[in-house]
PDB file of C-alpha atoms in Angstrom:
ATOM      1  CA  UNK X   1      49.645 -38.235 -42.855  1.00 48.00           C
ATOM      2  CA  UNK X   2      47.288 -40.643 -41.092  1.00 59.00           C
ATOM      3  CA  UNK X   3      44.022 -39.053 -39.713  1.00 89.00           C
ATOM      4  CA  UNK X   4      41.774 -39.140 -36.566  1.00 90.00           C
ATOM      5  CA  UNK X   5      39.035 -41.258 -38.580  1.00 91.00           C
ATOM      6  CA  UNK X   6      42.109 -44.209 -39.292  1.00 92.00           C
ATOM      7  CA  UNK X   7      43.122 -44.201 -35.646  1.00 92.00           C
ATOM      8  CA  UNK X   8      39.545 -45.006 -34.748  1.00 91.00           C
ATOM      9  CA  UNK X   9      38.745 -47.396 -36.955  1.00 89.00           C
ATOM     10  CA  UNK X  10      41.954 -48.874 -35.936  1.00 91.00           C
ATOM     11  CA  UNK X  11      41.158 -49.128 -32.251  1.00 89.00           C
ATOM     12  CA  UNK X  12      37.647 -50.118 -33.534  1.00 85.00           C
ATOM     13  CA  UNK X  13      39.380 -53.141 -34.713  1.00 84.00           C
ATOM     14  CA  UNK X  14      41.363 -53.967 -31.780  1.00 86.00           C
ATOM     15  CA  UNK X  15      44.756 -53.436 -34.076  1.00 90.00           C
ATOM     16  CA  UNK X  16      45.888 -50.821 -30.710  1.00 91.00           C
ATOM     17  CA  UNK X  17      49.699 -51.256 -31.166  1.00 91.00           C
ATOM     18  CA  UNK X  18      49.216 -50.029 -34.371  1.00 92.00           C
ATOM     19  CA  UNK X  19      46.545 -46.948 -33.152  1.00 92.00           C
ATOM     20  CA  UNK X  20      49.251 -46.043 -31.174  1.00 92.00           C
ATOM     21  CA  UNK X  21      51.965 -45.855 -33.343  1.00 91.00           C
ATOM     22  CA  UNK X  22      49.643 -44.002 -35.915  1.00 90.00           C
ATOM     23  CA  UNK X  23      48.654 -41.539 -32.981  1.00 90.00           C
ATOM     24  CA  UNK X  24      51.533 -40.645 -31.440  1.00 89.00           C
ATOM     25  CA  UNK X  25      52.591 -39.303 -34.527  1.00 87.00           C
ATOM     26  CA  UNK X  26      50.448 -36.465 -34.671  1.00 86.00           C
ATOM     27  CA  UNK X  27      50.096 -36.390 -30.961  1.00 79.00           C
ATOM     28  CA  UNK X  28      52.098 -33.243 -30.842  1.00 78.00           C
ATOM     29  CA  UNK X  29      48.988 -31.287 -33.033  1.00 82.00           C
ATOM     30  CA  UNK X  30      47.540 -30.705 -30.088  1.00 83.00           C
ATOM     31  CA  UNK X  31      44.128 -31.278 -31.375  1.00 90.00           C
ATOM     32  CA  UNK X  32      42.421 -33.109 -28.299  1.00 94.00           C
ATOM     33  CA  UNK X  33      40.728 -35.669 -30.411  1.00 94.00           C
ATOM     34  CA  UNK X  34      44.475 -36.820 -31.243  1.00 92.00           C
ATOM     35  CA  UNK X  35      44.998 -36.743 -27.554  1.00 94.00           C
ATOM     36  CA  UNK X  36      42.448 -38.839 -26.830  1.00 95.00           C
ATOM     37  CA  UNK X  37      42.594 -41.508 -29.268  1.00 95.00           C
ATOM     38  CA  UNK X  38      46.637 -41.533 -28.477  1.00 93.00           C
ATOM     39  CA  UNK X  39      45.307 -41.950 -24.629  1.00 95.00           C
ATOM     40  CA  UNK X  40      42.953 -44.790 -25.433  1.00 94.00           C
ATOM     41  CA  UNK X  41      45.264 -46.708 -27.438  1.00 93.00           C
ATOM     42  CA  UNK X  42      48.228 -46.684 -24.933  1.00 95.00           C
ATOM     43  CA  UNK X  43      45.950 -48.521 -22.375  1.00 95.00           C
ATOM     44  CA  UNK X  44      44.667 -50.605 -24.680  1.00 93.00           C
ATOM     45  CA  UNK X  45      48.078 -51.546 -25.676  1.00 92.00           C
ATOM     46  CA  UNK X  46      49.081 -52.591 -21.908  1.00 93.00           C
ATOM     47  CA  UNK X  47      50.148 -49.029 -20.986  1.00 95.00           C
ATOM     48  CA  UNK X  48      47.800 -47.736 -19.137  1.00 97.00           C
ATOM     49  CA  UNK X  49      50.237 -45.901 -16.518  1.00 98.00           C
ATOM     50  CA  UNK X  50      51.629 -44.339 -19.250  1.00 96.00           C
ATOM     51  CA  UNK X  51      47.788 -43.231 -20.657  1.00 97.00           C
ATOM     52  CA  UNK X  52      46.764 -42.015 -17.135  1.00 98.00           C
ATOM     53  CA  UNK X  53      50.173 -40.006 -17.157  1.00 97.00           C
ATOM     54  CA  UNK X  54      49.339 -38.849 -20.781  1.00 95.00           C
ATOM     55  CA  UNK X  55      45.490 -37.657 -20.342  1.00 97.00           C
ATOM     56  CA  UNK X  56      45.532 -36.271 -16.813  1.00 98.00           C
ATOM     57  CA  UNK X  57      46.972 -33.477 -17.714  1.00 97.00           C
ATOM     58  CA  UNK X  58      44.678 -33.125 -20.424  1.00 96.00           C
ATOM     59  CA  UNK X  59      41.565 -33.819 -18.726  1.00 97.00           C
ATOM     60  CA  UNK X  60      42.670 -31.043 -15.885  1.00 96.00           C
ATOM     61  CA  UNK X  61      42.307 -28.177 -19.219  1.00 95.00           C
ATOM     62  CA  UNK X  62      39.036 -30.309 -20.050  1.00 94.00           C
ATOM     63  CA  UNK X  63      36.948 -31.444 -17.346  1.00 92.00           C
ATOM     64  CA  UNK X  64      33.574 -30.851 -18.918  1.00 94.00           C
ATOM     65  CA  UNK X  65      34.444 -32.870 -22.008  1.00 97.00           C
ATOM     66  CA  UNK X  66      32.342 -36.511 -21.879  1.00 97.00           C
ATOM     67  CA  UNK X  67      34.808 -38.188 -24.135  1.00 97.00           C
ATOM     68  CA  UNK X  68      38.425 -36.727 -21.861  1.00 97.00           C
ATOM     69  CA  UNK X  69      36.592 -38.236 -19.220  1.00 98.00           C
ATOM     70  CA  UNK X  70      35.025 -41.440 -20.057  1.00 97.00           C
ATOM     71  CA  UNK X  71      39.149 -42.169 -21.577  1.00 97.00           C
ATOM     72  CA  UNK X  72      40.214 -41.428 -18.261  1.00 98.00           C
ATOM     73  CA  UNK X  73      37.497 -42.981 -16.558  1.00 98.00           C
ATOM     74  CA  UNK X  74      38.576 -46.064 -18.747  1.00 97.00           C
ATOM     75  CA  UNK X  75      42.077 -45.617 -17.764  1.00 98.00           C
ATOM     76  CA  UNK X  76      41.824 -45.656 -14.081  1.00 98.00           C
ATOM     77  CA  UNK X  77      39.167 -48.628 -14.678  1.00 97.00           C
ATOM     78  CA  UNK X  78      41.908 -50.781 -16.149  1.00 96.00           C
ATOM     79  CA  UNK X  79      44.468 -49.709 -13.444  1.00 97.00           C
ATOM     80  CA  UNK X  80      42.061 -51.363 -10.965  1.00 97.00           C
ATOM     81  CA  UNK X  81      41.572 -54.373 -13.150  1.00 95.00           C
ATOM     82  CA  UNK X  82      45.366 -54.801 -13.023  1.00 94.00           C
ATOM     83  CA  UNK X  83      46.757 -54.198  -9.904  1.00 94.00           C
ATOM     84  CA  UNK X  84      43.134 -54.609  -7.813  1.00 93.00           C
ATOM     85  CA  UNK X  85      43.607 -50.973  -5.770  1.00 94.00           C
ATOM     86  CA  UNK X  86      40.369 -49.652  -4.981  1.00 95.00           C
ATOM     87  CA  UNK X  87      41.636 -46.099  -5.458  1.00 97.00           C
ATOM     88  CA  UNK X  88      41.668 -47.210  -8.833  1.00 97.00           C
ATOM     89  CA  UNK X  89      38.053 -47.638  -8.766  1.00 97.00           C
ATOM     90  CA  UNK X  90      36.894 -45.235  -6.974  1.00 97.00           C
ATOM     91  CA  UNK X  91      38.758 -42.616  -9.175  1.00 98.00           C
ATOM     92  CA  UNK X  92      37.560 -44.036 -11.843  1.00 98.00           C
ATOM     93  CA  UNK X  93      33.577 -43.984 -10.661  1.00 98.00           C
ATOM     94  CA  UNK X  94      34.502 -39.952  -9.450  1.00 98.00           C
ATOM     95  CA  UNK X  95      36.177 -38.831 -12.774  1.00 98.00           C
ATOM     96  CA  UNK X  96      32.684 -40.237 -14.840  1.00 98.00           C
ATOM     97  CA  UNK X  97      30.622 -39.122 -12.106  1.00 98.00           C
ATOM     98  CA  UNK X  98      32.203 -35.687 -11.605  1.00 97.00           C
ATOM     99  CA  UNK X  99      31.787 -35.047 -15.716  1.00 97.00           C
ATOM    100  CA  UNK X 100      28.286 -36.836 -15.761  1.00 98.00           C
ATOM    101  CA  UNK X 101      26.718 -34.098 -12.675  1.00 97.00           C
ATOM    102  CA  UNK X 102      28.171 -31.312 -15.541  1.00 97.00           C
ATOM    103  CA  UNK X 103      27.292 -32.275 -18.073  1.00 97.00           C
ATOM    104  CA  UNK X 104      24.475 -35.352 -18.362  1.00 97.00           C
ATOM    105  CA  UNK X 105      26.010 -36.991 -20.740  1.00 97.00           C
ATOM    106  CA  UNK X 106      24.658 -40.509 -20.706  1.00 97.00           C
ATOM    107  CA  UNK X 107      27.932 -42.112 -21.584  1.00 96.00           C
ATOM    108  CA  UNK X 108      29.657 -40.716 -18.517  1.00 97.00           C
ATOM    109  CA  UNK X 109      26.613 -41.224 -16.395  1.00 98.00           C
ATOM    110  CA  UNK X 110      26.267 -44.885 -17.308  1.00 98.00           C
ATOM    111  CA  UNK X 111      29.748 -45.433 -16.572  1.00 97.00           C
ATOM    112  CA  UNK X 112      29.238 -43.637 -12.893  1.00 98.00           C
ATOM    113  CA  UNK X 113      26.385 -45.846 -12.126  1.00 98.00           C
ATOM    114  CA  UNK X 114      28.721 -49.362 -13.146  1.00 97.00           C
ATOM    115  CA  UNK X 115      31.870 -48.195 -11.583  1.00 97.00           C
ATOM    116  CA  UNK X 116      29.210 -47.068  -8.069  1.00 97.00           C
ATOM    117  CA  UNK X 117      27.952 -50.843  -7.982  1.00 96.00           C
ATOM    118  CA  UNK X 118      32.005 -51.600  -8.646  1.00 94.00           C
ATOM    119  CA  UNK X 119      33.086 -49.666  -5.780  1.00 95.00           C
ATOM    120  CA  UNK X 120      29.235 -51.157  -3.317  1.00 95.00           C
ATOM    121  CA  UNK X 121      27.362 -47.969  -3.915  1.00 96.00           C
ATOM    122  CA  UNK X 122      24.493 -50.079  -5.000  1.00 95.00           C
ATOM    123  CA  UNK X 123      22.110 -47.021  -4.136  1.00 97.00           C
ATOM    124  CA  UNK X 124      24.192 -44.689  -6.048  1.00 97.00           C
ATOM    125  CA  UNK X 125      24.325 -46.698  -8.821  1.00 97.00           C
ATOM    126  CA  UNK X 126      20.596 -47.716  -9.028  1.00 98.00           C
ATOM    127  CA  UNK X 127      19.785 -43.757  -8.942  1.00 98.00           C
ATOM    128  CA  UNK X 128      22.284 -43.222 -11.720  1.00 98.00           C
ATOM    129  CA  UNK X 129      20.623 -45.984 -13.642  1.00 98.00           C
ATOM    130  CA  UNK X 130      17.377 -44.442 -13.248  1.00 98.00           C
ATOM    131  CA  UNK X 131      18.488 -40.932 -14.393  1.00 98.00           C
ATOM    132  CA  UNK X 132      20.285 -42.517 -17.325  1.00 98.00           C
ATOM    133  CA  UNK X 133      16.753 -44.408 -18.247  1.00 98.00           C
ATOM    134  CA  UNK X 134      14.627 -41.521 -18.049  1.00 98.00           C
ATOM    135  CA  UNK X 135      17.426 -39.553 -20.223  1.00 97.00           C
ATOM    136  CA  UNK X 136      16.978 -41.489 -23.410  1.00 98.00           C
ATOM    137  CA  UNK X 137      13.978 -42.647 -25.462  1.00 96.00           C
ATOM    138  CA  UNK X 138      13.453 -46.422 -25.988  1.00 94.00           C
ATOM    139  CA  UNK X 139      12.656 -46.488 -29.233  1.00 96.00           C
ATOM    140  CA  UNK X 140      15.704 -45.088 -30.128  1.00 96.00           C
ATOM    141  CA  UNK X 141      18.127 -47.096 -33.137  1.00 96.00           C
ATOM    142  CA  UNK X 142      21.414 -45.687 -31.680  1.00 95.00           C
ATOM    143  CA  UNK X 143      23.862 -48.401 -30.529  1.00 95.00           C
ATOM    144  CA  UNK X 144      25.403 -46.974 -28.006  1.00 95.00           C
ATOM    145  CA  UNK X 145      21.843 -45.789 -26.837  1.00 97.00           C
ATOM    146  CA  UNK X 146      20.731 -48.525 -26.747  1.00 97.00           C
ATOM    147  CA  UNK X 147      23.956 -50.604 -25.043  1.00 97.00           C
ATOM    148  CA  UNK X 148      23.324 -47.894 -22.246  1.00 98.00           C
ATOM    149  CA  UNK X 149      19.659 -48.596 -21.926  1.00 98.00           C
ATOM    150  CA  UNK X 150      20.728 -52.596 -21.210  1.00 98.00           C
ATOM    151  CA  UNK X 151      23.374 -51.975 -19.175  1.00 98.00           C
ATOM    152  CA  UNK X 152      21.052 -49.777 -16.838  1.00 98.00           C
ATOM    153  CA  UNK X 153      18.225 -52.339 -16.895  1.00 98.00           C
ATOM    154  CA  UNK X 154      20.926 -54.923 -15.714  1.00 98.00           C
ATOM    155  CA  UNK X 155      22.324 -52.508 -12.781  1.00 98.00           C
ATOM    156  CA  UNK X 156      18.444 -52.330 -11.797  1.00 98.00           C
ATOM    157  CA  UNK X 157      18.797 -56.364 -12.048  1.00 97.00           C
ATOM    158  CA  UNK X 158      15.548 -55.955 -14.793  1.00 98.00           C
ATOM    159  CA  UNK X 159      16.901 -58.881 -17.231  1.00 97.00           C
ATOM    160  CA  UNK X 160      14.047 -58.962 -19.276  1.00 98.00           C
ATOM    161  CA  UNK X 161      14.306 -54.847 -20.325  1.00 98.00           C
ATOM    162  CA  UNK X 162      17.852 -55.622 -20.438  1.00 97.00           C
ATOM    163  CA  UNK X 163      18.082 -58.553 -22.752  1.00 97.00           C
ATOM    164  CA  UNK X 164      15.656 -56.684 -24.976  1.00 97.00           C
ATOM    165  CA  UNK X 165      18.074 -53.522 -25.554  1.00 97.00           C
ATOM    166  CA  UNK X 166      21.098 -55.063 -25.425  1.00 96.00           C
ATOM    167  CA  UNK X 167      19.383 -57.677 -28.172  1.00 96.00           C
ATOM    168  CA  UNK X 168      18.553 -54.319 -30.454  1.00 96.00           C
ATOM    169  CA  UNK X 169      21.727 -52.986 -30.040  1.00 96.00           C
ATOM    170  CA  UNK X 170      23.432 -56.159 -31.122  1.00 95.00           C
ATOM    171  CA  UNK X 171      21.133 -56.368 -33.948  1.00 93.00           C
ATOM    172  CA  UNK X 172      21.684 -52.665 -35.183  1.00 93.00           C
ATOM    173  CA  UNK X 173      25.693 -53.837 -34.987  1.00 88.00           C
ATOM    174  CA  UNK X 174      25.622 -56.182 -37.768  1.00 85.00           C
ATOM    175  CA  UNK X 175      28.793 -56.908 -38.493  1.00 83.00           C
ATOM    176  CA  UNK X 176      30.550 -54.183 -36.338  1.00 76.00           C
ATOM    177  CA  UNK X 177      32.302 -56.460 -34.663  1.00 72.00           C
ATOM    178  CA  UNK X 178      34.346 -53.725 -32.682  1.00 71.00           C
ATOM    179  CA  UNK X 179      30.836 -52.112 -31.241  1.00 73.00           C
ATOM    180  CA  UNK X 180      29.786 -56.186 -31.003  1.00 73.00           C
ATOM    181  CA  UNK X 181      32.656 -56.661 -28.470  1.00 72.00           C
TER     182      UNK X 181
END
């Protein structure tokens, strides 16, 4: 039986037909990780109708969870990128948004603030940025901390501060070359 920690290292490496195949499997568990990583790899793999389809429902039983919604969030992101409707986008910023307010979870939150600039809520975005800044420490070695902290600095159009984290995080991703693209 394949587990949760082989689909992610499979979608890790950008091998998504195969994260799907693997996850769809025990998609029927029930166990919401399964659901998600089955979600994620269905949009990766040029389906992501068939991913919204998928995780709305499960995002409706699990609104508060970061991870339901950033997938979703994802989802609705790549909808926009392929057919260019702005509903797209703007259900995309609302579904990180809506989960970031609950719960302050930076990944949401940084998501909310790109997908505001996205959609010309510059403000909104800025203020987002700012929250998400304030939210973690700057010395910290996490990757994805850190990839947050840059991204912010950028939406506050701060290149130095921005170069500077997203040059640690690169640096802490050695040869991660799935957290490196």
């Amino acid at each position: 039986m394949d587990s949760v920690a082989t689909i992610e290292d499979l979608i890790n490496h950008g091998r998504f037909l195969e994260a799907r195949s693997k996850a769809e499997i025990l998609a029927g568990s029930g166990e919401l990780r399964v659901r998600q990583l089955y979600a994620l790899a269905l949009s990766k793999s040029g389906a992501p109708e068939a991913a919204r389809d998928y995780l709305e429902p499960v995002y409706k039983v699990n609104p508060d969870d970061p991870e339901t919604a950033g997938i979703l969030g994802s989802i609705y992101k790549e909808l926009f990128k392929k057919n260019q409707q702005t509903t797209y986008a703007l259900k995309s910023r609302d579904t990180y948004l809506s989960n970031f307010i609950k719960t302050k979870n930076y990944y949401t939150g940084i998501n909310a603030a790109s997908m505001s600039a996205m959609v010309m809520q510059n403000v909104k975005g800025k203020e987002l940025a700012r929250e998400i800044i304030a939210s973690i420490e700057p010395t910290t070695k996490d990757f994805w901390e850190l990839a947050t902290l840059g991204e912010a600095y950028l939406l506050l159009k701060d290149k130095d501060k921005s170069i500077e984290f997203y040059l640690n995080a690169r640096n802490i991703a050695g040869t991660d070359w799935g957290k490196v693209t």
